[in-house]
PDB file of C-alpha atoms and ligand atoms in Angstrom:
ATOM      1  CA  MET A   1     -13.067 -14.624   3.294  1.00 89.00           C
ATOM      2  CA  ALA A   2     -10.172 -12.174   2.305  1.00 98.00           C
ATOM      3  CA  ARG A   3      -9.777 -11.735  -1.318  1.00 98.00           C
ATOM      4  CA  ILE A   4      -6.432 -10.241  -2.266  1.00 99.00           C
ATOM      5  CA  LEU A   5      -4.854  -9.096  -5.823  1.00 99.00           C
ATOM      6  CA  MET A   6      -1.487  -9.837  -6.571  1.00 99.00           C
ATOM      7  CA  CYS A   7       0.754  -9.575  -9.774  1.00 99.00           C
ATOM      8  CA  PRO A   8       3.602 -12.005 -10.314  1.00 98.00           C
ATOM      9  CA  PRO A   9       7.196 -10.156 -10.462  1.00 98.00           C
ATOM     10  CA  GLU A  10       8.058 -11.970 -13.920  1.00 98.00           C
ATOM     11  CA  HIS A  11       8.856  -8.250 -15.233  1.00 98.00           C
ATOM     12  CA  TYR A  12       9.692  -6.792 -12.084  1.00 98.00           C
ATOM     13  CA  GLY A  13      13.140  -4.843 -11.732  1.00 98.00           C
ATOM     14  CA  ILE A  14      14.593  -1.430 -10.847  1.00 98.00           C
ATOM     15  CA  GLU A  15      14.227   0.276 -14.151  1.00 98.00           C
ATOM     16  CA  TYR A  16      13.905   3.784 -13.241  1.00 98.00           C
ATOM     17  CA  GLU A  17      14.249   5.818  -9.859  1.00 98.00           C
ATOM     18  CA  ILE A  18      11.069   7.536  -8.535  1.00 98.00           C
ATOM     19  CA  ASN A  19      11.665   7.299  -4.845  1.00 98.00           C
ATOM     20  CA  PRO A  20      14.913   7.373  -2.652  1.00 98.00           C
ATOM     21  CA  TRP A  21      14.972   3.394  -2.371  1.00 98.00           C
ATOM     22  CA  MET A  22      15.525   2.931  -6.032  1.00 98.00           C
ATOM     23  CA  ASN A  23      18.900   2.885  -7.466  1.00 98.00           C
ATOM     24  CA  THR A  24      19.021   1.366 -11.045  1.00 98.00           C
ATOM     25  CA  ARG A  25      22.611   0.150 -10.170  1.00 98.00           C
ATOM     26  CA  ARG A  26      21.198  -1.887  -7.363  1.00 98.00           C
ATOM     27  CA  GLN A  27      19.007  -4.448  -9.249  1.00 98.00           C
ATOM     28  CA  ALA A  28      16.833  -6.804  -7.749  1.00 98.00           C
ATOM     29  CA  ASP A  29      17.781 -10.486  -7.646  1.00 98.00           C
ATOM     30  CA  HIS A  30      15.020 -11.934 -10.166  1.00 98.00           C
ATOM     31  CA  ALA A  31      15.144 -15.578  -8.869  1.00 98.00           C
ATOM     32  CA  LEU A  32      15.180 -14.281  -5.189  1.00 98.00           C
ATOM     33  CA  ALA A  33      12.325 -11.884  -5.903  1.00 98.00           C
ATOM     34  CA  GLN A  34      10.327 -14.671  -7.363  1.00 98.00           C
ATOM     35  CA  ARG A  35      10.773 -16.960  -4.443  1.00 98.00           C
ATOM     36  CA  GLN A  36      10.011 -14.217  -1.892  1.00 99.00           C
ATOM     37  CA  TRP A  37       6.841 -13.245  -4.003  1.00 99.00           C
ATOM     38  CA  ASN A  38       5.781 -16.962  -3.822  1.00 99.00           C
ATOM     39  CA  ASP A  39       6.462 -17.384  -0.006  1.00 99.00           C
ATOM     40  CA  LEU A  40       4.275 -14.103   0.557  1.00 99.00           C
ATOM     41  CA  ARG A  41       1.354 -15.443  -1.702  1.00 99.00           C
ATOM     42  CA  ASP A  42       1.721 -18.991   0.204  1.00 99.00           C
ATOM     43  CA  LEU A  43       1.576 -17.428   3.614  1.00 99.00           C
ATOM     44  CA  LEU A  44      -1.431 -15.313   2.763  1.00 98.00           C
ATOM     45  CA  GLU A  45      -3.227 -18.324   1.551  1.00 98.00           C
ATOM     46  CA  SER A  46      -2.526 -20.312   4.538  1.00 98.00           C
ATOM     47  CA  LEU A  47      -3.985 -17.507   6.492  1.00 98.00           C
ATOM     48  CA  GLY A  48      -7.412 -18.319   4.474  1.00 98.00           C
ATOM     49  CA  ALA A  49      -6.897 -15.530   1.889  1.00 98.00           C
ATOM     50  CA  THR A  50      -7.906 -16.230  -1.870  1.00 98.00           C
ATOM     51  CA  ILE A  51      -5.340 -14.548  -4.012  1.00 98.00           C
ATOM     52  CA  GLU A  52      -6.358 -13.411  -7.497  1.00 98.00           C
ATOM     53  CA  LEU A  53      -3.796 -12.629 -10.286  1.00 98.00           C
ATOM     54  CA  LEU A  54      -3.065  -9.702 -12.272  1.00 98.00           C
ATOM     55  CA  GLU A  55      -1.064 -10.560 -15.415  1.00 98.00           C
ATOM     56  CA  PRO A  56       2.214  -8.963 -15.573  1.00 98.00           C
ATOM     57  CA  LEU A  57       3.266  -7.003 -18.338  1.00 98.00           C
ATOM     58  CA  ALA A  58       6.862  -6.325 -20.023  1.00 98.00           C
ATOM     59  CA  GLY A  59       7.904  -2.657 -19.459  1.00 98.00           C
ATOM     60  CA  LEU A  60       5.739  -2.179 -16.273  1.00 98.00           C
ATOM     61  CA  PRO A  61       8.181  -3.344 -13.573  1.00 98.00           C
ATOM     62  CA  ASP A  62       5.998  -1.507 -10.603  1.00 99.00           C
ATOM     63  CA  LEU A  63       2.715  -3.440 -11.839  1.00 99.00           C
ATOM     64  CA  VAL A  64       3.660  -6.052  -8.900  1.00 99.00           C
ATOM     65  CA  PHE A  65       2.600  -3.371  -6.390  1.00 99.00           C
ATOM     66  CA  THR A  66      -1.025  -3.742  -6.766  1.00 99.00           C
ATOM     67  CA  ALA A  67      -1.985  -1.582  -3.871  1.00 99.00           C
ATOM     68  CA  ASN A  68      -1.514   1.419  -6.097  1.00 98.00           C
ATOM     69  CA  ALA A  69      -3.909   0.064  -8.758  1.00 99.00           C
ATOM     70  CA  GLY A  70      -6.797   2.110  -7.087  1.00 98.00           C
ATOM     71  CA  LEU A  71      -8.951   2.165  -3.958  1.00 98.00           C
ATOM     72  CA  VAL A  72     -11.507  -0.583  -3.902  1.00 98.00           C
ATOM     73  CA  TYR A  73     -14.886   0.441  -2.248  1.00 98.00           C
ATOM     74  CA  GLY A  74     -17.611  -2.341  -2.524  1.00 98.00           C
ATOM     75  CA  ASN A  75     -17.880  -3.223  -6.274  1.00 98.00           C
ATOM     76  CA  ARG A  76     -16.505   0.273  -7.128  1.00 98.00           C
ATOM     77  CA  VAL A  77     -13.092   1.224  -7.771  1.00 98.00           C
ATOM     78  CA  ILE A  78     -11.632   4.463  -7.858  1.00 98.00           C
ATOM     79  CA  LEU A  79      -8.759   4.082 -10.381  1.00 98.00           C
ATOM     80  CA  SER A  80      -5.296   5.452  -9.649  1.00 98.00           C
ATOM     81  CA  HIS A  81      -3.704   8.237 -11.745  1.00 98.00           C
ATOM     82  CA  PHE A  82       0.039   8.015 -11.094  1.00 98.00           C
ATOM     83  CA  ARG A  83       2.188  11.008 -10.618  1.00 98.00           C
ATOM     84  CA  HIS A  84       5.344   9.607 -12.479  1.00 98.00           C
ATOM     85  CA  PRO A  85       4.877   9.002 -16.072  1.00 98.00           C
ATOM     86  CA  GLN A  86       6.866   5.707 -15.652  1.00 98.00           C
ATOM     87  CA  ARG A  87       3.824   4.211 -13.851  1.00 98.00           C
ATOM     88  CA  GLN A  88       0.994   5.783 -15.955  1.00 98.00           C
ATOM     89  CA  GLY A  89       1.032   2.788 -18.100  1.00 98.00           C
ATOM     90  CA  GLU A  90      -0.370   0.544 -15.443  1.00 98.00           C
ATOM     91  CA  GLU A  91      -3.735   2.476 -15.379  1.00 98.00           C
ATOM     92  CA  GLN A  92      -5.340   0.962 -18.261  1.00 98.00           C
ATOM     93  CA  VAL A  93      -4.051  -2.643 -17.423  1.00 98.00           C
ATOM     94  CA  ASP A  94      -5.397  -2.020 -13.885  1.00 98.00           C
ATOM     95  CA  ALA A  95      -8.713  -0.787 -15.455  1.00 98.00           C
ATOM     96  CA  ALA A  96      -9.002  -3.651 -17.777  1.00 98.00           C
ATOM     97  CA  TRP A  97      -8.806  -5.945 -14.860  1.00 99.00           C
ATOM     98  CA  PHE A  98     -11.217  -4.343 -12.643  1.00 99.00           C
ATOM     99  CA  GLU A  99     -13.626  -4.247 -15.548  1.00 98.00           C
ATOM    100  CA  ARG A 100     -13.122  -7.946 -16.457  1.00 98.00           C
ATOM    101  CA  HIS A 101     -13.818  -8.836 -12.701  1.00 98.00           C
ATOM    102  CA  GLY A 102     -17.101  -7.008 -12.224  1.00 98.00           C
ATOM    103  CA  PHE A 103     -15.967  -3.849 -10.802  1.00 98.00           C
ATOM    104  CA  GLN A 104     -17.336  -0.397 -11.601  1.00 98.00           C
ATOM    105  CA  VAL A 105     -14.339   1.619 -12.649  1.00 98.00           C
ATOM    106  CA  GLU A 106     -14.318   5.203 -11.784  1.00 98.00           C
ATOM    107  CA  ARG A 107     -11.649   7.801 -12.787  1.00 97.00           C
ATOM    108  CA  LEU A 108     -10.758  11.063 -11.210  1.00 96.00           C
ATOM    109  CA  GLY A 109      -9.843  14.096 -13.382  1.00 92.00           C
ATOM    110  CA  GLU A 110      -6.625  14.033 -15.281  1.00 92.00           C
ATOM    111  CA  GLU A 111      -5.479  16.929 -13.132  1.00 93.00           C
ATOM    112  CA  HIS A 112      -5.581  14.727  -9.973  1.00 94.00           C
ATOM    113  CA  TYR A 113      -2.751  12.455  -9.035  1.00 98.00           C
ATOM    114  CA  PHE A 114      -3.979   9.391  -6.744  1.00 98.00           C
ATOM    115  CA  GLU A 115      -2.197   6.343  -5.932  1.00 98.00           C
ATOM    116  CA  GLY A 116      -4.892   4.110  -4.947  1.00 98.00           C
ATOM    117  CA  ALA A 117      -4.716   1.986  -1.438  1.00 98.00           C
ATOM    118  CA  GLY A 118      -0.971   2.964  -1.371  1.00 98.00           C
ATOM    119  CA  ASP A 119      -2.256   6.573  -0.125  1.00 98.00           C
ATOM    120  CA  ALA A 120      -5.894   5.732   1.025  1.00 98.00           C
ATOM    121  CA  LEU A 121      -6.444   3.583   3.917  1.00 98.00           C
ATOM    122  CA  PHE A 122      -9.785   3.037   5.996  1.00 98.00           C
ATOM    123  CA  CYS A 123      -9.661   3.024   9.911  1.00 98.00           C
ATOM    124  CA  GLY A 124     -13.271   2.754  10.883  1.00 98.00           C
ATOM    125  CA  GLU A 125     -15.617   4.933   8.705  1.00 97.00           C
ATOM    126  CA  THR A 126     -12.854   7.389   7.972  1.00 98.00           C
ATOM    127  CA  LEU A 127     -10.658   7.323   5.217  1.00 98.00           C
ATOM    128  CA  PHE A 128      -7.026   8.655   5.954  1.00 98.00           C
ATOM    129  CA  GLY A 129      -5.456  10.007   2.842  1.00 98.00           C
ATOM    130  CA  GLY A 130      -1.591  10.399   2.567  1.00 98.00           C
ATOM    131  CA  TYR A 131      -1.001  13.687   0.214  1.00 98.00           C
ATOM    132  CA  HIS A 132       1.803  15.746  -0.986  1.00 97.00           C
ATOM    133  CA  ILE A 133       4.497  13.270  -2.477  1.00 98.00           C
ATOM    134  CA  ARG A 134       2.372  11.155  -4.596  1.00 98.00           C
ATOM    135  CA  THR A 135      -1.317  11.705  -4.249  1.00 98.00           C
ATOM    136  CA  ASP A 136      -2.999  15.402  -4.167  1.00 97.00           C
ATOM    137  CA  ALA A 137      -4.877  16.570  -1.196  1.00 97.00           C
ATOM    138  CA  LEU A 138      -7.504  17.559  -3.712  1.00 96.00           C
ATOM    139  CA  ALA A 139      -7.814  13.989  -5.023  1.00 98.00           C
ATOM    140  CA  GLN A 140      -8.396  12.868  -1.544  1.00 97.00           C
ATOM    141  CA  GLN A 141     -11.194  15.286  -1.108  1.00 96.00           C
ATOM    142  CA  GLU A 142     -12.815  14.162  -4.555  1.00 97.00           C
ATOM    143  CA  VAL A 143     -12.390  10.599  -3.476  1.00 98.00           C
ATOM    144  CA  GLY A 144     -14.153  11.207  -0.081  1.00 97.00           C
ATOM    145  CA  GLU A 145     -17.175  13.101  -1.727  1.00 97.00           C
ATOM    146  CA  ARG A 146     -17.640  10.433  -4.424  1.00 97.00           C
ATOM    147  CA  ILE A 147     -17.770   7.529  -1.628  1.00 97.00           C
ATOM    148  CA  GLY A 148     -19.642   9.603   0.841  1.00 97.00           C
ATOM    149  CA  HIS A 149     -16.921   9.041   3.672  1.00 97.00           C
ATOM    150  CA  ARG A 150     -15.099  11.602   5.821  1.00 97.00           C
ATOM    151  CA  VAL A 151     -11.405  12.028   4.654  1.00 98.00           C
ATOM    152  CA  LEU A 152      -8.767  13.144   6.905  1.00 98.00           C
ATOM    153  CA  PRO A 153      -5.767  14.063   4.723  1.00 97.00           C
ATOM    154  CA  LEU A 154      -2.240  13.514   6.175  1.00 98.00           C
ATOM    155  CA  GLU A 155       0.645  15.344   4.607  1.00 98.00           C
ATOM    156  CA  LEU A 156       3.719  13.135   4.226  1.00 98.00           C
ATOM    157  CA  VAL A 157       6.923  14.748   4.853  1.00 98.00           C
ATOM    158  CA  ASP A 158       9.819  12.344   4.469  1.00 98.00           C
ATOM    159  CA  PRO A 159      10.560  11.155   0.815  1.00 98.00           C
ATOM    160  CA  TYR A 160      11.381   7.596   2.276  1.00 98.00           C
ATOM    161  CA  TYR A 161       7.859   7.267   3.251  1.00 98.00           C
ATOM    162  CA  TYR A 162       6.307   8.471   0.137  1.00 98.00           C
ATOM    163  CA  HIS A 163       3.072   6.518   0.393  1.00 98.00           C
ATOM    164  CA  LEU A 164       0.765   6.222   3.365  1.00 98.00           C
ATOM    165  CA  ASP A 165       1.095   2.582   3.535  1.00 99.00           C
ATOM    166  CA  THR A 166       4.907   2.922   4.233  1.00 99.00           C
ATOM    167  CA  CYS A 167       4.202   4.666   7.442  1.00 99.00           C
ATOM    168  CA  PHE A 168       0.726   3.832   8.739  1.00 99.00           C
ATOM    169  CA  CYS A 169      -1.386   0.602   8.723  1.00 99.00           C
ATOM    170  CA  PRO A 170      -5.046   0.302  10.145  1.00 98.00           C
ATOM    171  CA  LEU A 171      -5.179  -2.849  12.053  1.00 98.00           C
ATOM    172  CA  ALA A 172      -8.883  -2.790  13.153  1.00 98.00           C
ATOM    173  CA  PRO A 173     -11.378   0.114  13.509  1.00 98.00           C
ATOM    174  CA  THR A 174      -9.698   2.041  16.398  1.00 98.00           C
ATOM    175  CA  ALA A 175      -6.241   0.427  15.923  1.00 98.00           C
ATOM    176  CA  ALA A 176      -3.252   1.149  13.692  1.00 99.00           C
ATOM    177  CA  ILE A 177       0.680   0.716  13.548  1.00 99.00           C
ATOM    178  CA  TRP A 178       2.381   3.945  12.565  1.00 99.00           C
ATOM    179  CA  PHE A 179       5.685   5.743  12.124  1.00 99.00           C
ATOM    180  CA  PRO A 180       5.032   9.485  13.478  1.00 99.00           C
ATOM    181  CA  PRO A 181       8.056  11.256  12.030  1.00 98.00           C
ATOM    182  CA  ALA A 182       6.755  10.456   8.505  1.00 99.00           C
ATOM    183  CA  PHE A 183       3.950  13.029   9.265  1.00 98.00           C
ATOM    184  CA  ASP A 184       3.823  16.785   9.925  1.00 98.00           C
ATOM    185  CA  GLU A 185       3.107  17.833  13.070  1.00 98.00           C
ATOM    186  CA  TYR A 186      -0.590  18.455  12.418  1.00 97.00           C
ATOM    187  CA  GLY A 187      -1.000  14.787  10.838  1.00 98.00           C
ATOM    188  CA  GLN A 188       0.539  13.333  14.006  1.00 98.00           C
ATOM    189  CA  LYS A 189      -2.133  15.240  16.201  1.00 98.00           C
ATOM    190  CA  VAL A 190      -4.728  14.004  13.799  1.00 98.00           C
ATOM    191  CA  ILE A 191      -3.950  10.294  14.178  1.00 98.00           C
ATOM    192  CA  GLU A 192      -3.454  10.713  17.825  1.00 98.00           C
ATOM    193  CA  ALA A 193      -6.834  12.320  18.334  1.00 98.00           C
ATOM    194  CA  GLU A 194      -8.623   9.945  16.013  1.00 98.00           C
ATOM    195  CA  ILE A 195      -6.952   6.363  16.481  1.00 98.00           C
ATOM    196  CA  ALA A 196      -7.156   5.125  20.229  1.00 98.00           C
ATOM    197  CA  ASP A 197      -4.919   2.177  20.047  1.00 98.00           C
ATOM    198  CA  ARG A 198      -1.760   3.061  18.267  1.00 98.00           C
ATOM    199  CA  ILE A 199       1.408   0.812  17.939  1.00 98.00           C
ATOM    200  CA  GLU A 200       4.481   3.201  17.262  1.00 98.00           C
ATOM    201  CA  VAL A 201       7.599   1.656  15.242  1.00 98.00           C
ATOM    202  CA  ALA A 202      10.983   2.815  15.616  1.00 98.00           C
ATOM    203  CA  GLU A 203      12.950   4.254  12.873  1.00 98.00           C
ATOM    204  CA  SER A 204      15.163   1.072  12.225  1.00 98.00           C
ATOM    205  CA  GLU A 205      12.005  -0.977  11.941  1.00 98.00           C
ATOM    206  CA  ALA A 206      10.157   1.654   9.731  1.00 98.00           C
ATOM    207  CA  ARG A 207      13.280   1.165   7.521  1.00 98.00           C
ATOM    208  CA  SER A 208      12.353  -2.403   7.159  1.00 98.00           C
ATOM    209  CA  PHE A 209       8.784  -1.438   6.135  1.00 98.00           C
ATOM    210  CA  ALA A 210       7.296  -2.463   9.585  1.00 98.00           C
ATOM    211  CA  CYS A 211       4.283  -0.258   8.778  1.00 99.00           C
ATOM    212  CA  ASN A 212       3.686  -1.981   5.358  1.00 99.00           C
ATOM    213  CA  ALA A 213       1.675  -4.883   6.731  1.00 99.00           C
ATOM    214  CA  VAL A 214      -1.045  -6.894   5.306  1.00 99.00           C
ATOM    215  CA  VAL A 215      -3.759  -7.815   7.811  1.00 98.00           C
ATOM    216  CA  VAL A 216      -5.962 -10.850   7.564  1.00 98.00           C
ATOM    217  CA  GLY A 217      -8.270 -11.107  10.477  1.00 98.00           C
ATOM    218  CA  THR A 218      -5.898 -10.794  13.330  1.00 98.00           C
ATOM    219  CA  HIS A 219      -2.916 -12.237  11.370  1.00 98.00           C
ATOM    220  CA  VAL A 220      -0.259  -9.306  10.506  1.00 99.00           C
ATOM    221  CA  VAL A 221       2.263 -10.012   7.837  1.00 99.00           C
ATOM    222  CA  THR A 222       5.481  -7.924   7.455  1.00 99.00           C
ATOM    223  CA  ASN A 223       8.856  -8.290   5.838  1.00 98.00           C
ATOM    224  CA  THR A 224      11.623  -9.597   8.265  1.00 98.00           C
ATOM    225  CA  GLY A 225      13.484  -7.147  10.591  1.00 98.00           C
ATOM    226  CA  CYS A 226      10.567  -5.919  12.843  1.00 98.00           C
ATOM    227  CA  PRO A 227      10.983  -7.881  16.105  1.00 98.00           C
ATOM    228  CA  ASP A 228       9.918  -4.856  18.299  1.00 98.00           C
ATOM    229  CA  LEU A 229       6.680  -4.437  16.259  1.00 99.00           C
ATOM    230  CA  HIS A 230       5.968  -8.143  16.441  1.00 98.00           C
ATOM    231  CA  ARG A 231       6.533  -8.213  20.101  1.00 98.00           C
ATOM    232  CA  GLN A 232       3.946  -5.213  20.604  1.00 98.00           C
ATOM    233  CA  LEU A 233       1.555  -6.857  18.166  1.00 98.00           C
ATOM    234  CA  LYS A 234       1.440  -9.905  20.288  1.00 98.00           C
ATOM    235  CA  ALA A 235       0.770  -7.858  23.250  1.00 98.00           C
ATOM    236  CA  ALA A 236      -2.012  -6.377  21.620  1.00 98.00           C
ATOM    237  CA  GLY A 237      -3.634  -9.748  20.675  1.00 98.00           C
ATOM    238  CA  PHE A 238      -2.441 -10.006  16.927  1.00 98.00           C
ATOM    239  CA  THR A 239      -0.456 -12.710  15.440  1.00 98.00           C
ATOM    240  CA  PRO A 240       2.377 -11.431  13.567  1.00 99.00           C
ATOM    241  CA  HIS A 241       4.206 -13.220  10.818  1.00 99.00           C
ATOM    242  CA  GLU A 242       7.459 -12.400   8.841  1.00 98.00           C
ATOM    243  CA  THR A 243       8.575 -13.180   5.320  1.00 99.00           C
ATOM    244  CA  PRO A 244      11.614 -12.054   3.682  1.00 99.00           C
ATOM    245  CA  LEU A 245      10.863  -9.178   0.862  1.00 99.00           C
ATOM    246  CA  SER A 246      14.362  -7.735   0.571  1.00 98.00           C
ATOM    247  CA  GLU A 247      14.211  -7.657  -3.426  1.00 99.00           C
ATOM    248  CA  PHE A 248      11.082  -5.414  -3.238  1.00 99.00           C
ATOM    249  CA  VAL A 249      12.278  -2.962  -0.676  1.00 98.00           C
ATOM    250  CA  LYS A 250      14.919  -2.246  -3.392  1.00 98.00           C
ATOM    251  CA  ALA A 251      11.784  -0.716  -5.127  1.00 98.00           C
ATOM    252  CA  GLY A 252      10.528   1.184  -2.149  1.00 98.00           C
ATOM    253  CA  GLY A 253       7.854  -1.495  -1.593  1.00 98.00           C
ATOM    254  CA  SER A 254       7.054  -4.512   0.730  1.00 98.00           C
ATOM    255  CA  ALA A 255       4.140  -6.859   1.920  1.00 99.00           C
ATOM    256  CA  LYS A 256       1.387  -4.438   1.790  1.00 98.00           C
ATOM    257  CA  CYS A 257       2.259  -2.848  -1.680  1.00 98.00           C
ATOM    258  CA  LEU A 258       2.444  -6.344  -3.110  1.00 99.00           C
ATOM    259  CA  THR A 259      -1.228  -6.717  -2.189  1.00 99.00           C
ATOM    260  CA  LEU A 260      -4.772  -5.090  -2.786  1.00 99.00           C
ATOM    261  CA  ARG A 261      -7.688  -6.076  -0.710  1.00 98.00           C
ATOM    262  CA  LEU A 262     -10.445  -6.717  -3.013  1.00 98.00           C
ATOM    263  CA  ASP A 263     -13.302  -7.233  -0.292  1.00 98.00           C
ATOM    264  CA  GLY A 264     -12.289  -4.367   1.853  1.00 97.00           C
ATOM    265  CA  GLU A 265      -9.642  -3.827   4.422  1.00 96.00           C
ATOM    266  CA  GLU A 266     -10.003  -5.487   7.840  1.00 96.00           C
ATOM    267  CA  ALA A 267     -10.206  -2.099   9.602  1.00 98.00           C
ATOM    268  CA  ALA A 268     -12.756  -0.784   7.362  1.00 98.00           C
ATOM    269  CA  THR A 269     -16.312  -0.678   8.933  1.00 96.00           C
ATOM    270  CA  TRP A 270     -18.240   0.289   5.695  1.00 91.00           C
TER     271      TRP A 270
HETATM  272  N1  LIG B 301       8.513   1.578  -7.089  1.00 82.87           N
HETATM  273  C1  LIG B 301       7.190   1.850  -6.612  1.00 82.87           C
HETATM  274  C2  LIG B 301       6.776   3.376  -6.598  1.00 82.87           C
HETATM  275  O1  LIG B 301       7.675   4.112  -6.233  1.00 82.87           O
HETATM  276  C3  LIG B 301       6.889   1.302  -5.460  1.00 82.87           C
HETATM  277  C4  LIG B 301       5.462   1.426  -5.045  1.00 82.87           C
HETATM  278  C5  LIG B 301       5.153   0.881  -3.442  1.00 82.87           C
HETATM  279  N2  LIG B 301       3.680   0.701  -3.491  1.00 82.87           N
HETATM  280  C6  LIG B 301       3.105   1.244  -2.235  1.00 82.87           C
HETATM  281  N3  LIG B 301       1.825   0.995  -2.220  1.00 82.87           N
HETATM  282  N4  LIG B 301       3.800   1.868  -1.315  1.00 82.87           N
HETATM  283  O2  LIG B 301       5.826   3.825  -7.001  1.00 82.87           O
END
């Protein structure tokens, strides 16, 4: 059964700008954000997932994006070390939650920035690691060594797609959704060579966070505004679901960013 960590948006808001989506003069509507978050949680529960909660904390508005808490590997978690000081306060909150819930918490060196499942996604045996904008390539290397898996580092080149999970989503061990222009030419070649079944999204849907999907079994949950992706998913045998997440897009996040799979992602074969 899927176990997913989420954090209620009680203290969520646009309080600083650390990616091009964020504008402190374009605030999230608090009541609407609350409703959208509840609907996402209800939808994931209806698909059979168990939702576990991280307690929100005032002053940490991006704590809602639990995908960035760390990379879960069995009962181990490689804790994130955020590039921007605005999010570094989340690290100890995340660490405390994982410790209380029986995970072995591992930290990378202070010199390595690493933003967890936002930038590190398994597809089959391989860990695909986004780098350059948030996570360092060296951090990805170190993560791979620690867990004993091959890492393929993918350079992210568009500031709008600053985390790997904004432009790439493994669906199954040989299948993924992606938005090619977010990668350099080399990264595009790597994905083409490594992942046999690729679903490509158009720029207009990438902007609606089509790639930022939560996968539960063969169910795939996204923000609204991705009809072409949903059509392609159906044709490939998946069952797509949409739920509005406009208030979180204002911070540069969507469905996947709001979740952290605690029992291993669907596409991971470890
Ligand atoms: N405002 C947050 C940031 O810029 C959004 C994080 C979205 N999370 C994700 N996994 N893509 O860090």
